Coordinates of C-alpha atoms in Angstrom, one line a residue:
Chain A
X1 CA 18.2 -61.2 -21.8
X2 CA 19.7 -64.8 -21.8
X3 CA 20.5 -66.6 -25.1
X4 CA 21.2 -69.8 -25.8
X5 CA 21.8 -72.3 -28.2
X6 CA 18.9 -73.3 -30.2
X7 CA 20.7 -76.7 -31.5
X8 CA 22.1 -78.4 -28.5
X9 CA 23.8 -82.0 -28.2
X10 CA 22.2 -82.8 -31.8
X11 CA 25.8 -84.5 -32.6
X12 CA 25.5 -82.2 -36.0
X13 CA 28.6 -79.7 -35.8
X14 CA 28.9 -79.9 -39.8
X15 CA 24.7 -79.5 -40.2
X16 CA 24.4 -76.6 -37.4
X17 CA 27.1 -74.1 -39.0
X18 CA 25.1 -73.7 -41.9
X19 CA 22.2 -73.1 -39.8
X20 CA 22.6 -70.0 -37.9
X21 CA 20.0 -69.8 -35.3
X22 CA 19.5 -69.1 -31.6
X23 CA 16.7 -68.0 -29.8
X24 CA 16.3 -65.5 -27.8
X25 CA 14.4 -65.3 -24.4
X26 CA 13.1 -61.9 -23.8
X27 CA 13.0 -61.5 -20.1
X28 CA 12.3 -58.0 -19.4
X29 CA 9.6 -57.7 -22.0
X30 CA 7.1 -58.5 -19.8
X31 CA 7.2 -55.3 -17.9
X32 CA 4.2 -55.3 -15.2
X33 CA 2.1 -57.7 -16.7
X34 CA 2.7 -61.5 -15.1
X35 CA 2.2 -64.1 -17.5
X36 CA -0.9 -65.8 -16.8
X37 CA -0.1 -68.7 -18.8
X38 CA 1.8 -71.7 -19.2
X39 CA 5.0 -70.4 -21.7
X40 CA 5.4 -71.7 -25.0
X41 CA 6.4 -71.7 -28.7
X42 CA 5.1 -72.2 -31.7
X43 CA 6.8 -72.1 -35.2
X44 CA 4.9 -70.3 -38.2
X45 CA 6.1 -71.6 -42.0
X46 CA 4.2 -69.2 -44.8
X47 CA 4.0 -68.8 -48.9
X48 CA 5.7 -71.4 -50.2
X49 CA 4.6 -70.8 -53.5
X50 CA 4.8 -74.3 -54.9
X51 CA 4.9 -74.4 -58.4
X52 CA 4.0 -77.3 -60.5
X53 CA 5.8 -77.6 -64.3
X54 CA 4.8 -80.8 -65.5
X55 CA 4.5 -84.4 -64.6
X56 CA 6.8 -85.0 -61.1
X57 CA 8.5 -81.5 -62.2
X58 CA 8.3 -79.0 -59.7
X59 CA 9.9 -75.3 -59.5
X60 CA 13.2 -76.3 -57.7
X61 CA 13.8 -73.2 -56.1
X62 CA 10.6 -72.9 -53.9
X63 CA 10.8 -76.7 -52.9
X64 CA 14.2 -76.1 -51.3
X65 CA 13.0 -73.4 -49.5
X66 CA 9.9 -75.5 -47.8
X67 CA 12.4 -78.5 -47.5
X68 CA 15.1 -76.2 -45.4
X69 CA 12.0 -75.0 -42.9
X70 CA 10.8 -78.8 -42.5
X71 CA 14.3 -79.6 -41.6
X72 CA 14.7 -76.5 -39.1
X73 CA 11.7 -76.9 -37.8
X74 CA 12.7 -80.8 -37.1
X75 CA 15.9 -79.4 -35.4
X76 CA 14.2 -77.2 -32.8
X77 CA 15.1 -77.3 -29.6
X78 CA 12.5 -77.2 -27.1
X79 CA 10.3 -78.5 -30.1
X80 CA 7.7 -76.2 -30.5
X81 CA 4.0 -77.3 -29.5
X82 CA 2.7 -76.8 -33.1
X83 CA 3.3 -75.2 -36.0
X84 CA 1.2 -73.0 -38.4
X85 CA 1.3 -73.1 -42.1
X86 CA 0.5 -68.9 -43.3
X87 CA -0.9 -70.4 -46.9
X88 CA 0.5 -70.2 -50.3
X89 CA 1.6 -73.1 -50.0
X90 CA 0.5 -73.7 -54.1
X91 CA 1.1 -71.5 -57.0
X92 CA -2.1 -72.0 -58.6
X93 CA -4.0 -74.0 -56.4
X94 CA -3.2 -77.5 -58.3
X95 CA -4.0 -80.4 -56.7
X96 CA -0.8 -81.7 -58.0
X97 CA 1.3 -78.9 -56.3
X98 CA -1.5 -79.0 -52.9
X99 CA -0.7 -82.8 -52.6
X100 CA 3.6 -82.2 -53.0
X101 CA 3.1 -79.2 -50.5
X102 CA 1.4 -82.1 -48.2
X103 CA 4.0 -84.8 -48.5
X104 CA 7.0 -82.2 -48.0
X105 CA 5.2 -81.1 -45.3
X106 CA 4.3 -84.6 -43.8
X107 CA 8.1 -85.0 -42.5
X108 CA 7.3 -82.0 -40.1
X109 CA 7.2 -83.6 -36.3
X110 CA 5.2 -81.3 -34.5
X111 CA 1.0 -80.8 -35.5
X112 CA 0.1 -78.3 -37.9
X113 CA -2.3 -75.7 -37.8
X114 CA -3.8 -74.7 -41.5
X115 CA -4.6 -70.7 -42.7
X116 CA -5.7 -70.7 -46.4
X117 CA -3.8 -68.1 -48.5
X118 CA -5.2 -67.1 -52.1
X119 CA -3.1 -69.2 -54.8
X120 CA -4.7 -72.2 -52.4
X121 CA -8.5 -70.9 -53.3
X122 CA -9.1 -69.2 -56.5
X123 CA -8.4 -72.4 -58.5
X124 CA -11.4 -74.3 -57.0
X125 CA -12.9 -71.9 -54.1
X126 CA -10.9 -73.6 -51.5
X127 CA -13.1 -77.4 -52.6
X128 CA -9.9 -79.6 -52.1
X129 CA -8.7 -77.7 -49.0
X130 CA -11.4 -78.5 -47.1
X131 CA -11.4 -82.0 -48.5
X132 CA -8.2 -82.9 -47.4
X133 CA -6.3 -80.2 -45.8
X134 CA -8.5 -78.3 -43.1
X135 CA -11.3 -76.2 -42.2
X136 CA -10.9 -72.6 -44.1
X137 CA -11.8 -71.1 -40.0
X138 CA -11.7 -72.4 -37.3
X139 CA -11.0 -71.5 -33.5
X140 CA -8.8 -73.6 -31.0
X141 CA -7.1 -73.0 -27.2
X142 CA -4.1 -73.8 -26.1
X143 CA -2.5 -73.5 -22.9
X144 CA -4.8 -70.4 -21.8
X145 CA -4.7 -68.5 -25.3
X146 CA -7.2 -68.3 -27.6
X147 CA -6.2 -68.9 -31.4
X148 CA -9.1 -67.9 -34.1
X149 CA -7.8 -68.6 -37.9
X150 CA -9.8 -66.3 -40.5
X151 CA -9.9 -67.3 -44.1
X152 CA -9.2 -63.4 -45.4
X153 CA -8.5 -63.8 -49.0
X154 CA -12.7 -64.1 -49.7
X155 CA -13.2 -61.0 -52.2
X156 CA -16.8 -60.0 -54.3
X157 CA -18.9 -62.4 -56.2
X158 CA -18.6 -59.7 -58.9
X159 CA -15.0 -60.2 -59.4
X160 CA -15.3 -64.1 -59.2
X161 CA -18.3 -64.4 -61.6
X162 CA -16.6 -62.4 -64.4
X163 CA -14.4 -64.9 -65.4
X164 CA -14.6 -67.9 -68.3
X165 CA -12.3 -70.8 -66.7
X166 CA -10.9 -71.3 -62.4
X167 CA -7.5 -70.9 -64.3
X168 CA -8.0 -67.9 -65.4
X169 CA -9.6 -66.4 -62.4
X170 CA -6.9 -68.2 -60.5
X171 CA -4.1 -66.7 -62.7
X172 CA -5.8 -63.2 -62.0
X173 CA -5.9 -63.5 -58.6
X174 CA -2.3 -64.8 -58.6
X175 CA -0.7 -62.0 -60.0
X176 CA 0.4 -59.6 -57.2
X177 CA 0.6 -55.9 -59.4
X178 CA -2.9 -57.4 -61.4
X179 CA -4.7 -53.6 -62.3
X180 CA -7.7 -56.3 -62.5
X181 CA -7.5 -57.5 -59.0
X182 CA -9.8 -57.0 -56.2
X183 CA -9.2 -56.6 -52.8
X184 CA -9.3 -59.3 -49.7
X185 CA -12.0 -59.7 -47.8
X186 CA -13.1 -61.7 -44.7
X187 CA -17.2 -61.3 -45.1
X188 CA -20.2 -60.9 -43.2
X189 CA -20.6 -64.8 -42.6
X190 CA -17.3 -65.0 -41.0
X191 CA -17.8 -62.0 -39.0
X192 CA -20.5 -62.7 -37.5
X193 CA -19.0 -66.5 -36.6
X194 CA -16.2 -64.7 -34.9
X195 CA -18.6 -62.6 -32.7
X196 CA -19.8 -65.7 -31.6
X197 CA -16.6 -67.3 -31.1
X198 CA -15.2 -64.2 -29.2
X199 CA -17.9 -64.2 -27.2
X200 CA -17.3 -66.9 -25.3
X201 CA -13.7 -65.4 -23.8
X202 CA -12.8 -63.1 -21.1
X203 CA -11.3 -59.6 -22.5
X204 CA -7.9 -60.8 -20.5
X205 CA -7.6 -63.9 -22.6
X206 CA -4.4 -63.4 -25.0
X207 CA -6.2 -63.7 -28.6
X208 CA -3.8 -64.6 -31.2
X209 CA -5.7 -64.3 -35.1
X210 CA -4.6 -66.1 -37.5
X211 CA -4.9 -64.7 -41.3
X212 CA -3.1 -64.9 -44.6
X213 CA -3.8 -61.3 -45.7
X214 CA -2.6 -58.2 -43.3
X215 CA -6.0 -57.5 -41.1
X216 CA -5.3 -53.6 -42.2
X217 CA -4.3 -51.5 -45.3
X218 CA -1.1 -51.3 -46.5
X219 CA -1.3 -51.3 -50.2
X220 CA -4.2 -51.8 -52.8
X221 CA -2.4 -51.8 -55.7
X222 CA -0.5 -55.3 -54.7
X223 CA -3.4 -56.3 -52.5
X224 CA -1.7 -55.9 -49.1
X225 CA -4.9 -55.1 -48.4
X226 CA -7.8 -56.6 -46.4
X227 CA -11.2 -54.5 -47.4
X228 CA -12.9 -55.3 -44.4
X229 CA -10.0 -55.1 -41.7
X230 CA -11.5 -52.3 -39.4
X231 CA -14.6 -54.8 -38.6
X232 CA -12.1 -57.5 -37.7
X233 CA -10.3 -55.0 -35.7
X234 CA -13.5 -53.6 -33.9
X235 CA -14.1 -56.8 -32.6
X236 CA -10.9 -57.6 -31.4
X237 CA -11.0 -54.1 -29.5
X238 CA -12.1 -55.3 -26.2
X239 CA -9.5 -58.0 -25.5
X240 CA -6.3 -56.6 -23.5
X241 CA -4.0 -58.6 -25.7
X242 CA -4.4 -59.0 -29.4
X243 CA -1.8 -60.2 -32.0
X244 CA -2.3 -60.9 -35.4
X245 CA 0.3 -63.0 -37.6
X246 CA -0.1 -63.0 -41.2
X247 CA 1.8 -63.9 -44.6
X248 CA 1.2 -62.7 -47.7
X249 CA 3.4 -60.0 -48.0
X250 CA 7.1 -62.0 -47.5
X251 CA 8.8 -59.7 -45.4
X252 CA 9.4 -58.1 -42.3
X253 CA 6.7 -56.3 -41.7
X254 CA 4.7 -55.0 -38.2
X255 CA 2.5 -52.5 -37.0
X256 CA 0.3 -51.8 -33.8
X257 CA -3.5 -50.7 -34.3
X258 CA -4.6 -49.3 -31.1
X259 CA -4.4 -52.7 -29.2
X260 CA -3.9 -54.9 -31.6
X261 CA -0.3 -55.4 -32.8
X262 CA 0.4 -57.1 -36.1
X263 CA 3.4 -59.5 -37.6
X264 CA 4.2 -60.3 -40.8
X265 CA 5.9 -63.9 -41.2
X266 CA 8.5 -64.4 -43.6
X267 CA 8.2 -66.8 -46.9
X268 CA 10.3 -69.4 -47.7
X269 CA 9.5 -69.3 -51.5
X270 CA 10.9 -65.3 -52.1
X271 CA 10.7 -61.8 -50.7
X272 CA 8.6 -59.0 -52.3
X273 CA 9.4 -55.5 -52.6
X274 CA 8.4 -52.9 -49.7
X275 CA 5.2 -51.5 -51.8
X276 CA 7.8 -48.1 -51.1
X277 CA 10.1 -49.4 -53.9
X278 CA 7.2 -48.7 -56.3
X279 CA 7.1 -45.1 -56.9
X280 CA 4.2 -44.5 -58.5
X281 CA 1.4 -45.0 -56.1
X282 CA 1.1 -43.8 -52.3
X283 CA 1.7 -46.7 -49.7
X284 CA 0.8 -46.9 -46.0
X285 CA 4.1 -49.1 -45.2
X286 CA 3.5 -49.0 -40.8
X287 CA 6.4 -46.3 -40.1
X288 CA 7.3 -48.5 -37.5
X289 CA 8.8 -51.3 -39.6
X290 CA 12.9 -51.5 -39.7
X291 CA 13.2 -52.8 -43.4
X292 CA 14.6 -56.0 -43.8
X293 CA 17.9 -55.8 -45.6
X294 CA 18.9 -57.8 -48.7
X295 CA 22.7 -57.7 -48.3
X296 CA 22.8 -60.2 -51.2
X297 CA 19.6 -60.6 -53.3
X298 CA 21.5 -62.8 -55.8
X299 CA 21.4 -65.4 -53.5
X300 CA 18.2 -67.9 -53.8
X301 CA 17.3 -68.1 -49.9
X302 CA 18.6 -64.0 -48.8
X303 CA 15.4 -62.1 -48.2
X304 CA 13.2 -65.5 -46.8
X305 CA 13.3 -67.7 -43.6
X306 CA 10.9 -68.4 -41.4
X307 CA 9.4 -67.1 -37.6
X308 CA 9.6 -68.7 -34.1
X309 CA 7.4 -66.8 -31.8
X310 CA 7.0 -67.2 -28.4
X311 CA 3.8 -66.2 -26.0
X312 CA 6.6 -65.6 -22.8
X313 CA 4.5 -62.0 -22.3
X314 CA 1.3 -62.8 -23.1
X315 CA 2.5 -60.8 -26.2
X316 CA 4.0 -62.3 -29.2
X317 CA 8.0 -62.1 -29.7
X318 CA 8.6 -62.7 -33.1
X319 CA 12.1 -64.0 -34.0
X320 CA 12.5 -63.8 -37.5
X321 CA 15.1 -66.1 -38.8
X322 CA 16.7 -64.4 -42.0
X323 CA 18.6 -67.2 -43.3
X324 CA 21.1 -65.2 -45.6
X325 CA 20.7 -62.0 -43.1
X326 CA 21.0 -61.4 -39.4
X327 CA 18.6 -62.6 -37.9
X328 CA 15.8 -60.1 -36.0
X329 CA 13.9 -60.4 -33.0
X330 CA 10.7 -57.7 -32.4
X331 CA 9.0 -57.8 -29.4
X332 CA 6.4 -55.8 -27.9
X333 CA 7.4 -53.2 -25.3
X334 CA 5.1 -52.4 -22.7
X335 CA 6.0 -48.6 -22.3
X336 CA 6.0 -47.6 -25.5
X337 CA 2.3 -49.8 -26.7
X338 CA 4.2 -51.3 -29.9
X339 CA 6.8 -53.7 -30.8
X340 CA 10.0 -52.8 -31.8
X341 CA 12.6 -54.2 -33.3
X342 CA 15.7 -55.1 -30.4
X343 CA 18.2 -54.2 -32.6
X344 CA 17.4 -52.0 -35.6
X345 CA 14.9 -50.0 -34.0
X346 CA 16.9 -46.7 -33.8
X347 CA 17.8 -45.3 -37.0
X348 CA 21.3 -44.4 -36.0
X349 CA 21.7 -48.6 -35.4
X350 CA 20.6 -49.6 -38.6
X351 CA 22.7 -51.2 -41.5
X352 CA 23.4 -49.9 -44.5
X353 CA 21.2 -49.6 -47.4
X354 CA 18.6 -51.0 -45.1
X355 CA 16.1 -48.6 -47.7
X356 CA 15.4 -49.4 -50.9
X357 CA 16.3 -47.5 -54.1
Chain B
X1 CA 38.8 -21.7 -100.8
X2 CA 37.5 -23.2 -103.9
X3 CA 34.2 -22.5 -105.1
X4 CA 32.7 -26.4 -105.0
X5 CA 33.2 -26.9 -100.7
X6 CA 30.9 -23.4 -100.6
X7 CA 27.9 -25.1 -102.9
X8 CA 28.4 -28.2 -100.4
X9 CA 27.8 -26.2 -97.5
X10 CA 25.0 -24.1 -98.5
X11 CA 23.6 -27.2 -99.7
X12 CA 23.6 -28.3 -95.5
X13 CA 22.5 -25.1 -93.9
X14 CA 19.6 -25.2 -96.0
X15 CA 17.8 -28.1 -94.2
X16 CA 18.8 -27.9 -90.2
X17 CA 17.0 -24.6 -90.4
X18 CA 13.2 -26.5 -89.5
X19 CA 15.1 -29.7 -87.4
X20 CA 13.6 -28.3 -83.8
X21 CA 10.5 -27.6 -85.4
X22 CA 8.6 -30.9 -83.5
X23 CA 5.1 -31.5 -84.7
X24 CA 1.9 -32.7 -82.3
X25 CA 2.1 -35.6 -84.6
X26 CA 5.6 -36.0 -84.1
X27 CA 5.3 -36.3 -80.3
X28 CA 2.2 -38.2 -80.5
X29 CA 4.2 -41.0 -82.9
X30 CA 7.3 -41.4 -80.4
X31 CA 4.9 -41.3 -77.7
X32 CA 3.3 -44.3 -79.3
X33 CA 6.0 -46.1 -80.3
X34 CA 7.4 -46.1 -77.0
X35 CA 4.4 -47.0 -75.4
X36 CA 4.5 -50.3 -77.9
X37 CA 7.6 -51.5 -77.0
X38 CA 6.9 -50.6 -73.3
X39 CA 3.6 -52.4 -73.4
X40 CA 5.6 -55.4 -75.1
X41 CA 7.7 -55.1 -72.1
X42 CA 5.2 -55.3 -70.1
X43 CA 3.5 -58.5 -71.1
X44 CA 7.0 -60.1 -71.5
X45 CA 7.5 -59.2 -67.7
X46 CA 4.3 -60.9 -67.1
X47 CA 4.9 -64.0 -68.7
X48 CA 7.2 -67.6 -67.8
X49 CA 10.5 -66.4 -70.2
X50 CA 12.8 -69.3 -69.2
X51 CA 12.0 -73.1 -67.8
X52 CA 10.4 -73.4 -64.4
X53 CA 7.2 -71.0 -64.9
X54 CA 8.5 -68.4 -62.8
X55 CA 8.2 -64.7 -64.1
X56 CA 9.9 -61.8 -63.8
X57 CA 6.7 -60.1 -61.9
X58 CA 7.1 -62.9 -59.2
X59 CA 9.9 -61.2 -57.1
X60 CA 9.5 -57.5 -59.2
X61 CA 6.0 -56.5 -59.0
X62 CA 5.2 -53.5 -61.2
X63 CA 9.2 -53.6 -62.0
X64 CA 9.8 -52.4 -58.2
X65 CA 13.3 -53.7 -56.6
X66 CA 14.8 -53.2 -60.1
X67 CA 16.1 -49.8 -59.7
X68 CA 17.2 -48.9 -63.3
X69 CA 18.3 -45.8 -62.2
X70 CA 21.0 -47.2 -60.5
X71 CA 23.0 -48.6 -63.4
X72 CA 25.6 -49.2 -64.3
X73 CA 26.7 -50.1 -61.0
X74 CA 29.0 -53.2 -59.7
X75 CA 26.7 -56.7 -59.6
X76 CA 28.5 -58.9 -56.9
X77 CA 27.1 -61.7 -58.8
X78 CA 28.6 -60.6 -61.9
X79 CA 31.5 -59.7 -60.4
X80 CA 31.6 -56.2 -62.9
X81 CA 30.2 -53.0 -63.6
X82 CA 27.4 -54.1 -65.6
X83 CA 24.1 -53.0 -67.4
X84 CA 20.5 -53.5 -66.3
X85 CA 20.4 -55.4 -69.6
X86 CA 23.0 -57.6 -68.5
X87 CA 21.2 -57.7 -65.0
X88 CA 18.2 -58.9 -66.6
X89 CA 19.8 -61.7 -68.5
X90 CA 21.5 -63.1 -65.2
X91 CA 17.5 -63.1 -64.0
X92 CA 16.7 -65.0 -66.8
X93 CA 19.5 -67.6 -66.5
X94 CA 19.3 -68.4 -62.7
X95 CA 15.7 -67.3 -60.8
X96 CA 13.6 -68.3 -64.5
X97 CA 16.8 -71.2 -65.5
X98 CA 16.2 -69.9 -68.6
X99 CA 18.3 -68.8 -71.7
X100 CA 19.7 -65.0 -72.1
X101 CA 18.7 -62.7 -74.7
X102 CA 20.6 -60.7 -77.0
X103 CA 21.7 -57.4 -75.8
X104 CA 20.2 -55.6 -78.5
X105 CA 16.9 -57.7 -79.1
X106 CA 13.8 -55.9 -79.1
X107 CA 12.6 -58.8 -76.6
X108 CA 15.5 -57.1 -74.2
X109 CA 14.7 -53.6 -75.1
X110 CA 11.0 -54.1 -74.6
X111 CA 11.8 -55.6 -70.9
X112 CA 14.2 -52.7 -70.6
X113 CA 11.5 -50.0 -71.4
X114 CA 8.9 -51.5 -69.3
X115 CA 11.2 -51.8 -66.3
X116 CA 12.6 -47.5 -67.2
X117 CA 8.8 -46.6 -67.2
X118 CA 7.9 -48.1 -63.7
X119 CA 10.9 -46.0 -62.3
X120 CA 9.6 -43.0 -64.2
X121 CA 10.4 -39.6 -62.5
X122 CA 13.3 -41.1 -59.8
X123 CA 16.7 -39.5 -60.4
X124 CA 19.6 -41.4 -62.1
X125 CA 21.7 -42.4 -59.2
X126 CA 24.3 -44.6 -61.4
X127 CA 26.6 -46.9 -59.2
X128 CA 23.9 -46.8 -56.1
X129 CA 23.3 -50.6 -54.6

């Protein structure tokens, strides 16, 4: 494994202490498998959450959190090609929060790639996205992998016809433990688009997919929970190499479906419980997931940071960068099928309380 | 002993005699009562309690990652031992910037009983992080 300084020669010794990051180049990961691509990076920022109050007045909290990846991502070194924005990037799908998410995120250097997350959609069915953000899916290729970007949060026309005002049925759909809510979806239409799109590509192309819901179940109650997932996941079973990055449910989160393995990025707005913490209803938490710890939740940035991943294997390594905890790096291991997390992996290693009471 | 303290406490035996005797109705009524406040709770938890529209549901859904149980325990933030009532006013003053409540407001108690019946059926484990 080499490491090496992720900030170099930036002339910022007083900026780079208070930003504690390195990446690291996993070497050995690629076990028999040669890369058959050109390497690269790409950084992923999620669920920003921002929240308008009134006039110019914005929820302070979640704007520092989208400022501080901006900045990082600005400080990268090697800059990464592009970088994706997971959705939820409003609260409640205001144009007034939708336009401050687009000027904080205009200072960003490298291009961004655009997944819609569900307090973007349910206040006008996604009308202004398209308008003036991007396409809700869409498919692109770069440098010999394929990247397909689903719009997952689509759920029944029941649900959506039943209520009186968008604000309400936004509100509704914004409210994570909702006993009213109704499940993610990606729909027929879209499936049958991405049979089309995948048609096109060899089974040893790396597919990367692109969603804001998990593509599997996890837990209904808080909608970590994509209805649909196992049609998504029957197409995807012919390629060699599948990954699928998603938001939604602001943690450190992974899992490995047969041959698809599965990432959760981080938030930069706040962390949510592992649906574990809630007693009351059964979960399907991946057992392979080393919870992230929240050495000190009282602070307003422990528990969110953002991912760097790289494509060095063909596989995705996800760094995430924990910016009040140490920061983790899970990368898929070729003997054993499924990532695992380089440090925490075995139980004896981990930190304590890294479980939840 | 003078006759007067015997009347007295013949007077008092007379009544604890049917105390444990609860009622359905009894039961039902506490039952209810709780449920009220809890269900008061509940919408409170729900809704934007301090300045910057952020509720307490946001980073607690279904009262999860509050661990009542657990307290009194030391808050690092606090720097003390404290209550979960005390836990949920520093919530309200920093995450919502909002203003704390009483301790013993039934806006507090209500938050407090909504938060106790989402951990329902978890052993206390006082002082636990």
């Amino acid at each position: 494994m080499k490491r090496r300084n992720f900030i170099k020669g930036m002339g910022l010794a007083g900026l780079s202490a208070t930003l504690p990051f390195s990446l690291v180049e996993v070497a050995w990961g690629m076990g028999s498998k040669p890369p058959e691509h050109e390497p690269f990076t790409f950084a992923y920022i999620s669920d920003s959450h921002l929240t308008h109050i009134k006039g110019t007045q914005f929820t302070r909290n979640f704007d520092q959190g989208l400022r501080k990846a901006v900045m990082e991502v600005n400080l990268m070194d090697p800059k990464p090609d592009f970088v994706i924005y997971g959705g939820d990037l409003a609260q409640l799908g205001k144009r007034e929060e939708l336009d401050h998410g687009l000027e904080l995120l205009s200072a960003l250097r490298p291009p961004l790639k655009w997944v819609i997350g569900e307090h973007d959609f349910y206040l006008d069915m996604g009308e202004y996205w398209q308008d003036k953000i991007s396409p809700l899916h869409y498919s692109f290729d770069h440098k010999g992998v394929h990247f397909v970007v689903l719009n997952s949060i689509l759920t029944y026309e029941d649900w959506i016809a039943q209520w009186p005002t968008p604000m309400e049925r936004m509100l509704n759909m914004a409210r994570l433990d909702n006993p009213k809510g109704s499940p993610f979806m990606v729909g027929d239409e879209q499936l049958r688009w991405l049979a089309e799109d995948l048609a096109k590509y060899d089974a040893n192309v790396p597919v990367v997919v692109l969603s804001h819901s998990p593509l599997y179940k996890i837990f209904k109650p808080w909608n970590f929970w994509t209805d649909d997932a196992e049609k998504v996941q029957k197409q995807l079973q012919r390629f060699h190499r599948v990954t699928v990055l998603h938001g939604h449910v602001h943690q450190v989160l992974y899992n490995q479906i047969g041959n698809i393995t599965f990432y959760a990025v981080m938030a930069t707005a706040w962390p949510w419980p592992y649906p574990v913490s809630y007693v009351q209803k059964p979960n399907r938490v991946p057992k392979l997931t080393v919870f992230m710890n929240r050495a000190d939740p009282f602070h307003q940035r422990d528990g969110t940071g953002w991912d760097i991943l790289d494509l060095d294997s063909g596989a995705v390594t996800n760094h995430y960068q924990l910016w009040l905890n140490e920061n983790r790096t899970v990368a898929f291991d070729f003997k054993l099928k499924h990532p695992v997390d380089l440090k925490y992996q075995d139980p004896d290693k981990r930190i304590p309380p890294q479980f939840h009471y | 002993m003078k006759p007067g303290i015997w009347l007295l406490l013949a007077g008092l035996a007379a009544t604890p005699a049917y105390s444990d005797e609860f009622t359905e109705e009894d039961l039902k009524r506490w039952q209810a009562e709780y449920m009220k406040v809890m269900q008061k709770g509940e919408k409170l938890f729900h809704s934007t309690l301090g300045t910057n529209q952020v509720s307490c549901d946001q980073c607690h859904p279904n009262g999860a990652n509050t661990h009542p149980e657990t307290y009194p325990k030391f808050q690092k933030q606090l720097g003390k031992v404290a209550t979960l009532r005390e836990m949920i006013n520093w919530c309200l003053q920093n995450p919502l910037e909002g203003k704390p409540l009483p301790l013993d407001s039934d806006e507090m108690i209500a938050l407090e009983a909504y938060i106790v019946w989402e951990r329902r059926g978890v052993p206390l484990a006082p002082g636990k992080h």
